[in-house]
Each structure stands twice: as structure tokens, then as C-alpha cells.
mmCIF file of C-alpha atoms in Angstrom:
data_model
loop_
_atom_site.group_PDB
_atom_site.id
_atom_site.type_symbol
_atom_site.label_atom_id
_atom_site.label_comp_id
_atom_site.label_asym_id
_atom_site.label_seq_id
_atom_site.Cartn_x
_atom_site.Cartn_y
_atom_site.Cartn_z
ATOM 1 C CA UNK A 28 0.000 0.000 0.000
ATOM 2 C CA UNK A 29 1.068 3.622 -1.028
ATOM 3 C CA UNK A 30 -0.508 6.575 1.084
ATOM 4 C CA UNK A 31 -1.358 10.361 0.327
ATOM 5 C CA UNK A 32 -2.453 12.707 2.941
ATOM 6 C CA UNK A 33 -4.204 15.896 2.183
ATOM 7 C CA UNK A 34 -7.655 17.951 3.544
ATOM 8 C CA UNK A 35 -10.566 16.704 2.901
ATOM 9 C CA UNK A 36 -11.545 19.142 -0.024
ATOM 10 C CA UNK A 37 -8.619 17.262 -1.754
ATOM 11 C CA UNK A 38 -9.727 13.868 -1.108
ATOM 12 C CA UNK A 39 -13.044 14.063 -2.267
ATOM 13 C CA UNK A 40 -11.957 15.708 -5.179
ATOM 14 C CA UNK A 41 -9.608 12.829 -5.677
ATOM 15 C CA UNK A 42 -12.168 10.364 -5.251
ATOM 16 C CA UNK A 43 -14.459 11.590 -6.946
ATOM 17 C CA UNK A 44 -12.525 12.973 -10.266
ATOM 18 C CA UNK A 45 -10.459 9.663 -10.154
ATOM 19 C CA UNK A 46 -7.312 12.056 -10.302
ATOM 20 C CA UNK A 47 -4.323 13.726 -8.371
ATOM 21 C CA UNK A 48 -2.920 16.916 -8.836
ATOM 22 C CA UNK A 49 0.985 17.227 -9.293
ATOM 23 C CA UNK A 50 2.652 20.454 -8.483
ATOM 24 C CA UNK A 51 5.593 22.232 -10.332
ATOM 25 C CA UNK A 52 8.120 20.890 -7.825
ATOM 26 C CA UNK A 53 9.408 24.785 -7.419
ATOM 27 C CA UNK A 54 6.715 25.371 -5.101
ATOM 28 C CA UNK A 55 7.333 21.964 -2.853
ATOM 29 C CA UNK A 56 7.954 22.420 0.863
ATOM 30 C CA UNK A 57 11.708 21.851 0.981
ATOM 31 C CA UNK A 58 12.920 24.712 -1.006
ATOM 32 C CA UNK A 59 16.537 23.152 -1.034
ATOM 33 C CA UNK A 60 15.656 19.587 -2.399
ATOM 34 C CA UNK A 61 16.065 19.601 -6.176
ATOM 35 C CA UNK A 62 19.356 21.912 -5.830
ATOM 36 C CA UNK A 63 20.962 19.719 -3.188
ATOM 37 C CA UNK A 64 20.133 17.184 -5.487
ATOM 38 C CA UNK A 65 22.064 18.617 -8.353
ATOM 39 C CA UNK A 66 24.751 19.825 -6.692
ATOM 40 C CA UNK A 67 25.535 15.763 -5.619
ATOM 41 C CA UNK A 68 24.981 15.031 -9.572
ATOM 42 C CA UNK A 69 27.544 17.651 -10.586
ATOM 43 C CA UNK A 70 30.073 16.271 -8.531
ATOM 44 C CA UNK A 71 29.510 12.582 -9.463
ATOM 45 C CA UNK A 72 29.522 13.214 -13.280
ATOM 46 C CA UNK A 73 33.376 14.916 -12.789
ATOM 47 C CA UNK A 74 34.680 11.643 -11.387
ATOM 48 C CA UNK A 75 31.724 9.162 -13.541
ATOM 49 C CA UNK A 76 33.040 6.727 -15.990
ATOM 50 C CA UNK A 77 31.225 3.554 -15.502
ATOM 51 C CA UNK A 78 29.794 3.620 -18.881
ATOM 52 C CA UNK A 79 33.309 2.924 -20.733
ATOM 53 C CA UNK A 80 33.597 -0.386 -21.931
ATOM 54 C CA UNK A 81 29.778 -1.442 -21.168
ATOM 55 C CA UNK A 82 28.137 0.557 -24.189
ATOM 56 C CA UNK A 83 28.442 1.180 -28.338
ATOM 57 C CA UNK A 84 31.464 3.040 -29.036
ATOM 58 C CA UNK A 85 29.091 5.941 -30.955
ATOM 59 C CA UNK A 86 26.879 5.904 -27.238
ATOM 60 C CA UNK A 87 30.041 6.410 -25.135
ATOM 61 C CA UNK A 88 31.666 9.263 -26.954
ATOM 62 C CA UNK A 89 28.477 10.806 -27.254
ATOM 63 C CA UNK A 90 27.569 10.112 -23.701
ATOM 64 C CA UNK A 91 31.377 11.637 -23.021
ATOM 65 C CA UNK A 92 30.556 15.048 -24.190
ATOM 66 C CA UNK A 93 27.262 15.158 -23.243
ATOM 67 C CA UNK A 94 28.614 14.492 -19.711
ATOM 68 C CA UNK A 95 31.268 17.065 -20.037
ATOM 69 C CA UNK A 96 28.913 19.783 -21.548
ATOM 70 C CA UNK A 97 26.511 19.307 -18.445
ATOM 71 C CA UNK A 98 29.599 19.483 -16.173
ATOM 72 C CA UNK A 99 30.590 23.362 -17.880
ATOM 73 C CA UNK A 100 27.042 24.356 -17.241
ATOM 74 C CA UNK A 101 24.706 25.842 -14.679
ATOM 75 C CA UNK A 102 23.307 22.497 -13.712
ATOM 76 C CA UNK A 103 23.070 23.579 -10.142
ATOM 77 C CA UNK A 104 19.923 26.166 -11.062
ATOM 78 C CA UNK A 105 16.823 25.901 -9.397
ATOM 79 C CA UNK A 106 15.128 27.803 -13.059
ATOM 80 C CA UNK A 107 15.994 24.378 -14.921
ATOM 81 C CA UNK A 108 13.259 22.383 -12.872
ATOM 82 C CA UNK A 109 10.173 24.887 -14.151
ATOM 83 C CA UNK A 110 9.020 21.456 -16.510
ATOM 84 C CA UNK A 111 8.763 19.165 -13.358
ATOM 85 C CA UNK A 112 5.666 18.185 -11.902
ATOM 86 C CA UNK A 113 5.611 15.902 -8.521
ATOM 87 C CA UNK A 114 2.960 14.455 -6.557
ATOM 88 C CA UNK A 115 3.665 12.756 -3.162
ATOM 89 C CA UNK A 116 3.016 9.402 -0.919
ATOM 90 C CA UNK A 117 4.077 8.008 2.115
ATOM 91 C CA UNK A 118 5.316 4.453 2.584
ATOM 92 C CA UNK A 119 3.733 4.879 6.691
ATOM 93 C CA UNK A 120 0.269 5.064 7.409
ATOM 94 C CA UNK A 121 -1.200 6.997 9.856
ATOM 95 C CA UNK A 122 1.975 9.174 10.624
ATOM 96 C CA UNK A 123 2.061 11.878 13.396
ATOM 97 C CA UNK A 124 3.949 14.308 11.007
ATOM 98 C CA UNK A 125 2.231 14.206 8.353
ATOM 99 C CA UNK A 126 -1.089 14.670 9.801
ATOM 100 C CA UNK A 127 0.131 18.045 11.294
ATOM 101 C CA UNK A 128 2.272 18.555 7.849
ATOM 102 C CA UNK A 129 -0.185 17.767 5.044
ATOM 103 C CA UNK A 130 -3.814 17.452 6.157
ATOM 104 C CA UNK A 131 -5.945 15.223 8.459
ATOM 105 C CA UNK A 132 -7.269 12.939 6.061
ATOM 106 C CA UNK A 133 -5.528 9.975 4.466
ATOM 107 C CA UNK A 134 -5.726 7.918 1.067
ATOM 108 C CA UNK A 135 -4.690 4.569 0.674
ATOM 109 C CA UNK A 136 -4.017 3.214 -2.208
ATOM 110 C CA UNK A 137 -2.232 -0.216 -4.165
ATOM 111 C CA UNK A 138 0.676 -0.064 -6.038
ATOM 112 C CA UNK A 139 -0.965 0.307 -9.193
ATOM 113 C CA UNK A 140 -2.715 3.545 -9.001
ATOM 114 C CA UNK A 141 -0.850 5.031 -12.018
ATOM 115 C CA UNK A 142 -3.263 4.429 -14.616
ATOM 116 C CA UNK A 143 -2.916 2.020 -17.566
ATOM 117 C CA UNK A 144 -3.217 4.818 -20.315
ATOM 118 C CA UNK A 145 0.291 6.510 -19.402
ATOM 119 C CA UNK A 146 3.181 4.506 -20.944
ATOM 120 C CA UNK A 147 6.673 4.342 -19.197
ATOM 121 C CA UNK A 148 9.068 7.001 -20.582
ATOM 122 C CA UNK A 149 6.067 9.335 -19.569
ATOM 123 C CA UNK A 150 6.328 9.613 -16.083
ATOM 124 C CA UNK A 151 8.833 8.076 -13.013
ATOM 125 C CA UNK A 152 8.704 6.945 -9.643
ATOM 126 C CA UNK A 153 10.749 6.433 -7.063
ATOM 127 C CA UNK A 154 11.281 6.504 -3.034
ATOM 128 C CA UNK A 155 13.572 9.407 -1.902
ATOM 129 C CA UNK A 156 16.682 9.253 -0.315
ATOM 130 C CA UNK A 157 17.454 11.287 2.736
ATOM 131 C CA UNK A 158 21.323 11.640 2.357
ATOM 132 C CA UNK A 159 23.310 11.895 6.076
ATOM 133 C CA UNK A 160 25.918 13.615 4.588
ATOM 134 C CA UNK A 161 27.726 14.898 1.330
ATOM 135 C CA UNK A 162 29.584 11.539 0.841
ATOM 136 C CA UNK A 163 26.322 9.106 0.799
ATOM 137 C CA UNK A 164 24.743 11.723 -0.942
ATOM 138 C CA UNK A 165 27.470 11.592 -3.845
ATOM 139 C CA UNK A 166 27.562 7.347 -3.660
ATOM 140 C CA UNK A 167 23.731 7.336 -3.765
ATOM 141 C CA UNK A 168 23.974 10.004 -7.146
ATOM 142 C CA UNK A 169 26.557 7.897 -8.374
ATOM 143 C CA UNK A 170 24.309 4.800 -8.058
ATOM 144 C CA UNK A 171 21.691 6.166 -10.126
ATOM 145 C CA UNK A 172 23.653 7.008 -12.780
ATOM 146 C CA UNK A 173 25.011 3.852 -13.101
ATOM 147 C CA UNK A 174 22.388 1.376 -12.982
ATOM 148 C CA UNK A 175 19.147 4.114 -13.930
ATOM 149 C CA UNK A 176 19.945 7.075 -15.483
ATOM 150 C CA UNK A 177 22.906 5.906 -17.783
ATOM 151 C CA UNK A 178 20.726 2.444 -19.197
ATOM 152 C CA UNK A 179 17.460 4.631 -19.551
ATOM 153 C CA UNK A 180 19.406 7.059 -21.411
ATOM 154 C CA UNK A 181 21.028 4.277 -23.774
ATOM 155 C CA UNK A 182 17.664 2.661 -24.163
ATOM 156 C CA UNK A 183 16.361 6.154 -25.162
ATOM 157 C CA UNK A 184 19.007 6.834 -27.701
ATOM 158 C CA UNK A 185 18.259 3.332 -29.723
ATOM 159 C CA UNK A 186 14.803 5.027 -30.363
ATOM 160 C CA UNK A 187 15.348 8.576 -30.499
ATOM 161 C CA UNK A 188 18.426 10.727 -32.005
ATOM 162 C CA UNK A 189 21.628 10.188 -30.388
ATOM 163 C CA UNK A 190 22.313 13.872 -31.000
ATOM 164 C CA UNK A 191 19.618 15.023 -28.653
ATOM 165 C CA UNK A 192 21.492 13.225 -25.862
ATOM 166 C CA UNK A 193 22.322 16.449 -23.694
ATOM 167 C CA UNK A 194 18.752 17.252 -23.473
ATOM 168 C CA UNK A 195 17.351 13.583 -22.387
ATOM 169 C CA UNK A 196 20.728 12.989 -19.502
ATOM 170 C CA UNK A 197 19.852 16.722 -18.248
ATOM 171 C CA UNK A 198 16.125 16.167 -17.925
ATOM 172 C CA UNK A 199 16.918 12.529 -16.477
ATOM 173 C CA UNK A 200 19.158 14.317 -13.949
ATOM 174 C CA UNK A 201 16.839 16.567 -13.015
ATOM 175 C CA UNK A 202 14.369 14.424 -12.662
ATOM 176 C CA UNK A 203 16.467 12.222 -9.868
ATOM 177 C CA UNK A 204 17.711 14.787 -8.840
ATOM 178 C CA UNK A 205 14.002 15.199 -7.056
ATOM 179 C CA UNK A 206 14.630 11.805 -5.359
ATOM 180 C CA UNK A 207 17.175 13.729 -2.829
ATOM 181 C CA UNK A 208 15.371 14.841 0.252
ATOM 182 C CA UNK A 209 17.123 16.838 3.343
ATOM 183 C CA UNK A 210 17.354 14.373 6.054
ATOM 184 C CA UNK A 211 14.889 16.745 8.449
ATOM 185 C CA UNK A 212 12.808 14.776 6.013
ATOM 186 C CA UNK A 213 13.190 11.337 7.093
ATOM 187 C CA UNK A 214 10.152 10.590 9.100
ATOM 188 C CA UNK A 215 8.177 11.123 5.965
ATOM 189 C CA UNK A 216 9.302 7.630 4.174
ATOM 190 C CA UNK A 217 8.161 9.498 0.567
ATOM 191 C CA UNK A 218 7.700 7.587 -2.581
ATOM 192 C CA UNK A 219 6.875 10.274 -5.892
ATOM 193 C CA UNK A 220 5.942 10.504 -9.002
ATOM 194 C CA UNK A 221 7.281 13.179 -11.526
ATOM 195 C CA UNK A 222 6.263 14.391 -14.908
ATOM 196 C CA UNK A 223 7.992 16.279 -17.064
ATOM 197 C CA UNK A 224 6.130 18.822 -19.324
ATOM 198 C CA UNK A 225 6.944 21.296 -21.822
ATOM 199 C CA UNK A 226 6.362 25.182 -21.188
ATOM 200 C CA UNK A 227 3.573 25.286 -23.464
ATOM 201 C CA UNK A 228 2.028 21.865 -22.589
ATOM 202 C CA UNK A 229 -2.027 22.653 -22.384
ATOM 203 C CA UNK A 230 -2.690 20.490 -19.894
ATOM 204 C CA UNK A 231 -0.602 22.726 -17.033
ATOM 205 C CA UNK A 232 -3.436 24.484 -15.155
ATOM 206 C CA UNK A 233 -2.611 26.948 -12.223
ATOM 207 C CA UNK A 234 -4.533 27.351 -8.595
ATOM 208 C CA UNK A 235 -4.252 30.520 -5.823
ATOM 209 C CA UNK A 236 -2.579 29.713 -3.046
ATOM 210 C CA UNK A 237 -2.290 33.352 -1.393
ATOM 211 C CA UNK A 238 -0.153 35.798 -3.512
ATOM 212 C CA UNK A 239 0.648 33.185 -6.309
ATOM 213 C CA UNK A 240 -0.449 31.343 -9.122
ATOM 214 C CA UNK A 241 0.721 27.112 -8.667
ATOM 215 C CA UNK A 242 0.843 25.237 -11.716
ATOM 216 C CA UNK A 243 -0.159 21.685 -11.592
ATOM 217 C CA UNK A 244 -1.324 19.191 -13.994
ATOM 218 C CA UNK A 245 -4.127 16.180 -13.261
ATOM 219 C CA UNK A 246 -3.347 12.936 -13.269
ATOM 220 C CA UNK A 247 -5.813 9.660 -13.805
ATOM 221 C CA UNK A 248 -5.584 7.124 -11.595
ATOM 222 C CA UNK A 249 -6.982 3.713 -11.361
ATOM 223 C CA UNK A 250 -10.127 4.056 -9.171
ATOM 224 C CA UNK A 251 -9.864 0.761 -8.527
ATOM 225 C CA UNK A 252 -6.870 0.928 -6.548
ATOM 226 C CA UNK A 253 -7.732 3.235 -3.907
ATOM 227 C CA UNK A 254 -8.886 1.284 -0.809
ATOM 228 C CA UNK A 255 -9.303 3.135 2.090
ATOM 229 C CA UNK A 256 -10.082 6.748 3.450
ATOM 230 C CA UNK A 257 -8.388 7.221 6.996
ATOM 231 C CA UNK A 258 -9.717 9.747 9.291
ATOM 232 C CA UNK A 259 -6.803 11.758 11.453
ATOM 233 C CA UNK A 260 -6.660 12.841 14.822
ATOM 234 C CA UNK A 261 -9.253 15.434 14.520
ATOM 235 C CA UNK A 262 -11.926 17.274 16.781
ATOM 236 C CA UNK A 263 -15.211 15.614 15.201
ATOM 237 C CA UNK A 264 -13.947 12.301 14.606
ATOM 238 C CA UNK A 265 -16.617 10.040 14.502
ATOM 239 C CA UNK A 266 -18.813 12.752 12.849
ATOM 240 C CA UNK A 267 -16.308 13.005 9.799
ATOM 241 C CA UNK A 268 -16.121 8.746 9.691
ATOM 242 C CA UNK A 269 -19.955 8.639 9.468
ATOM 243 C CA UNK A 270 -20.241 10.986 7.118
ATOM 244 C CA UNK A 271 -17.356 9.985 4.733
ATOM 245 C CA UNK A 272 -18.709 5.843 5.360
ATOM 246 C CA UNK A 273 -22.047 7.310 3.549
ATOM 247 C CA UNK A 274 -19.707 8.547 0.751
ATOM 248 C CA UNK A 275 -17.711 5.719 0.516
ATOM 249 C CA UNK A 276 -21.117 3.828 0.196
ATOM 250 C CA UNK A 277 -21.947 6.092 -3.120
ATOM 251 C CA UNK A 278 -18.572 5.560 -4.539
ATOM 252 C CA UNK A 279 -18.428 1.619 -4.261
ATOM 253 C CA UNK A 280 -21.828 1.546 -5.950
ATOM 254 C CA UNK A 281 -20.724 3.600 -9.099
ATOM 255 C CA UNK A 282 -17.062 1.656 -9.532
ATOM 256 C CA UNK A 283 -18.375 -1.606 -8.942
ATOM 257 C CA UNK A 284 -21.078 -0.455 -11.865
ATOM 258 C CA UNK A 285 -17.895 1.232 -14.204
ATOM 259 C CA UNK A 286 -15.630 -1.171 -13.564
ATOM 260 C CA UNK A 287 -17.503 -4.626 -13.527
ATOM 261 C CA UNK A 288 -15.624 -5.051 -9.825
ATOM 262 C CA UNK A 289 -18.205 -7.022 -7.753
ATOM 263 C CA UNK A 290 -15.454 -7.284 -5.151
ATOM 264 C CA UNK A 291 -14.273 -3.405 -4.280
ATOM 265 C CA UNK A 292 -14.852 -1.425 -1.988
ATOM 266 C CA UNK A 293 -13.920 1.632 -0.613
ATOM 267 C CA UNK A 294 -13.751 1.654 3.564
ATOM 268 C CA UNK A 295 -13.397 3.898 6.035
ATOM 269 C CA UNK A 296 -10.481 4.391 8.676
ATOM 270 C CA UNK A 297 -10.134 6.430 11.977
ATOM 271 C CA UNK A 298 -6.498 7.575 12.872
ATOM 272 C CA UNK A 299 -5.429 5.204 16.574
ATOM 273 C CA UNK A 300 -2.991 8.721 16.820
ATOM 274 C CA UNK A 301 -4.004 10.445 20.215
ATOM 275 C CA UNK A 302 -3.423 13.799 18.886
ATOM 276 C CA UNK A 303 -5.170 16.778 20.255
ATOM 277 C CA UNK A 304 -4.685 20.138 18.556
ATOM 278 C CA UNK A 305 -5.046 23.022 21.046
#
């Protein structure tokens, strides 16, 4: 199971849309994540040469200068992730911080949310890595290059033109570059997803959120997959359970009708976390 806690405007939204916002991942709540996560990229592609020997002499020295290009540039800005949208989950259910973080209500859903129309090379997802210190950070970035970035990259080059290569192992950087969390972080356990989308793309909408404009996309899930609705450690507990077991009631109905699934259904949680806001 996979979990997503928001307020409950979200999750009914979610529920009822069959679809989860993803936010341009400049306006995430660590402001330092995606260029810490650069930063531990620059430094391993100075010292990376894994790839000799394993791949196509035309890959390698193409992969060589593309390598050494991205090293001369200004990898490091936080402007180069404007095309990067992220939605979040927790690996830990009913979790203290991120009630108070996120929003008392909590979605739980299988591992195959991501719906069936979206194809691989469209979107990625990964658990985050909480680095203790520079040097894990830089064996963890090194890692990913080696056995992710650097094979997706040569897989994407047998189908696309090899001379586009600086643009695919930048956005691929980038993009794992989002799997670096500060260690303050930890408790959080975060799996994400991340799409990448062009400046133009129509479907980026935008939503207030006091003196700015957020842009997000919407992404379908699988109705199928979400299972529960958990109730946090709020005032009007039992209230908001009853309520929401009526809903769930409604919802079960019309995907069991949609979907030709006899067996689902959605139920209805209440948080065990004796938390008392005062």
C-alpha cells in the first residue's frame, strides 16, 4: 500500500474525479531539495566513468561530451526544474507528522494507481533518499547514474536521435535529482511521481494559493486501486467517519457499476494517533 495525505476538499476531489494533482516541484515544501540534489549530480559526473567499456562506441563518446557539456554548465539552477511536476506518498500510514504537515485525512491506495493509459518514458517513480551527509549523498547520485539514469538514457538513444542526448541525460538528472530529500525529512518515508512537461504543454493548469499562481497538472488514476479513506486525529472524529462511510457507500456503488468489480470497496479508517490540537 502507497498513502497520500491531504484535507478533505482534496480527497473528495480525488475520489471523486479519479485524479491527483501534481505540483511544479518549485513550489514543494523543501525549497533546497532539487538543488541539493544537483549539486551531488555535478560532482559525481566529474569523477563518472562507468559507462566505458559497457556501451556502443558511438553511445560512449556521445555520452562523453554530453557528460562534459553538463559538467561546464549551470546544472546547479533551481530555473531548470520549471518542466517538473511531482505528486507525493508516504510508505507509513497513519503518521504523526504528516497529519500536522499535510492534512488530516488519508488515502490509501495499491501499487498500481498510475493508470494504464500513461506509458513508461512518460512519467517516473521512485522513493527518496534522505542523504546523512555529502559523501552518501554523492555514492547514492553515483548509483543512479550507473544502474538508472545511464541504461534509460542508452535505451532512449536506440529510439530517439543520439544527438539530442544532452537534453534527455539533463532532464533525467533533473528528474532524480528530485529523489534527494534533506534528512529533516526522514520521518516522511516518501515515494513520488514526476512528470515532465513542456512550457507550453495545455494540460498545465494553475490554482491561488495566497499571492501566487501554482501550476499543476491532473493525473488519472486507477479508481480501482484506492482502498481506504483514513480519518486523522481530529476534533469531530466520529462525525467526519460517518459521514465519509455514507460517501464511501456512493462511490463503491458507481465503480463496482464502471468497472464490472463485484469485489471493491472503498472503507473507512479512523487515525489510533491520540493527537489533540489546542
Amino acid at each position: 500500500m502507497i498513502y497520500h495525505y491531504t484535507d478533505l476538499t482534496a480527497a473528495k476531489s480525488i475520489v471523486e474525479n479519479e485524479k491527483i494533482w501534481l505540483t511544479e516541484c518549485r513550489y514543494l515544501n523543501d525549497k533546497e531539495e532539487f538543488t541539493m540534489g544537483l549539486l551531488f549530480f555535478k560532482h559525481a559526473l566529474e569523477s563518472y566513468n562507468g559507462y566505458k567499456n559497457h556501451y556502443p562506441i558511438e553511445f560512449s563518446e556521445k555520452l562523453e561530451n554530453s557528460i562534459s557539456y553538463l559538467i561546464k554548465s549551470e546544472l546547479t539552477s533551481p530555473d531548470a526544474a520549471e518542466n517538473l511536476f511531482v505528486a507525493s506518498f508516504s510508505n507509513t500510514p497513519d503518521s504523526l507528522s504528516q497529519w500536522r504537515s499535510y492534512g488530516m485525512f488519508m488515502l490509501g491506495f495499491e501499487e498500481d494507481f498510475i493508470s494504464t493509459s500513461l506509458i513508461e518514458d512518460e512519467f517516473f517513480a521512485f522513493e527518496c533518499f534522505y542523504a546523512m551527509d555529502f559523501l552518501e549523498g554523492l555514492a547514492h547520485a553515483n548509483s543512479l547514474l550507473e544502474n538508472i539514469i545511464i541504461p534509460r538514457l542508452y535505451s532512449l538513444s536506440k529510439h530517439n536521435n543520439i544527438q539530442i542526448m544532452d537534453y534527455w541525460l539533463r532532464l533525467l538528472i533533473e528528474i532524480y535529482a528530485l529523489s534527494f530529500k534533506n534528512k529533516a525529512f526522514e520521518s516522511e518515508h516518501e515515494k513520488r511521481l514526476v512528470i515532465a512537461c513542456k512550457n507550453d504543454d495545455t494540460i498545465i493548469n494553475f490554482r491561488i494559493k495566497g499571492d501566487l499562481l501554482i501550476p499543476y497538472i491532473s493525473f488519472d488514476i486507477n479508481p480501482c486501486s484506492l482502498m481506504s479513506i483514513t480519518v486523522g486525529p481530529i476534533e469531530n472524529q466520529y462525525l467526519s467517519v460517518s459521514s465519509l462511510e455514507k460517501f464511501a457507500t456512493n462511490i463503491t456503488s458507481k465503480i463496482r457499476k464502471a468497472h464490472s468489480k463485484d469485489d471493491y470497496t472503498l472503507y473507512i479508517n479512523s487515525s489510533s494517533t491520540p493527537y489533540r490540537k489546542l
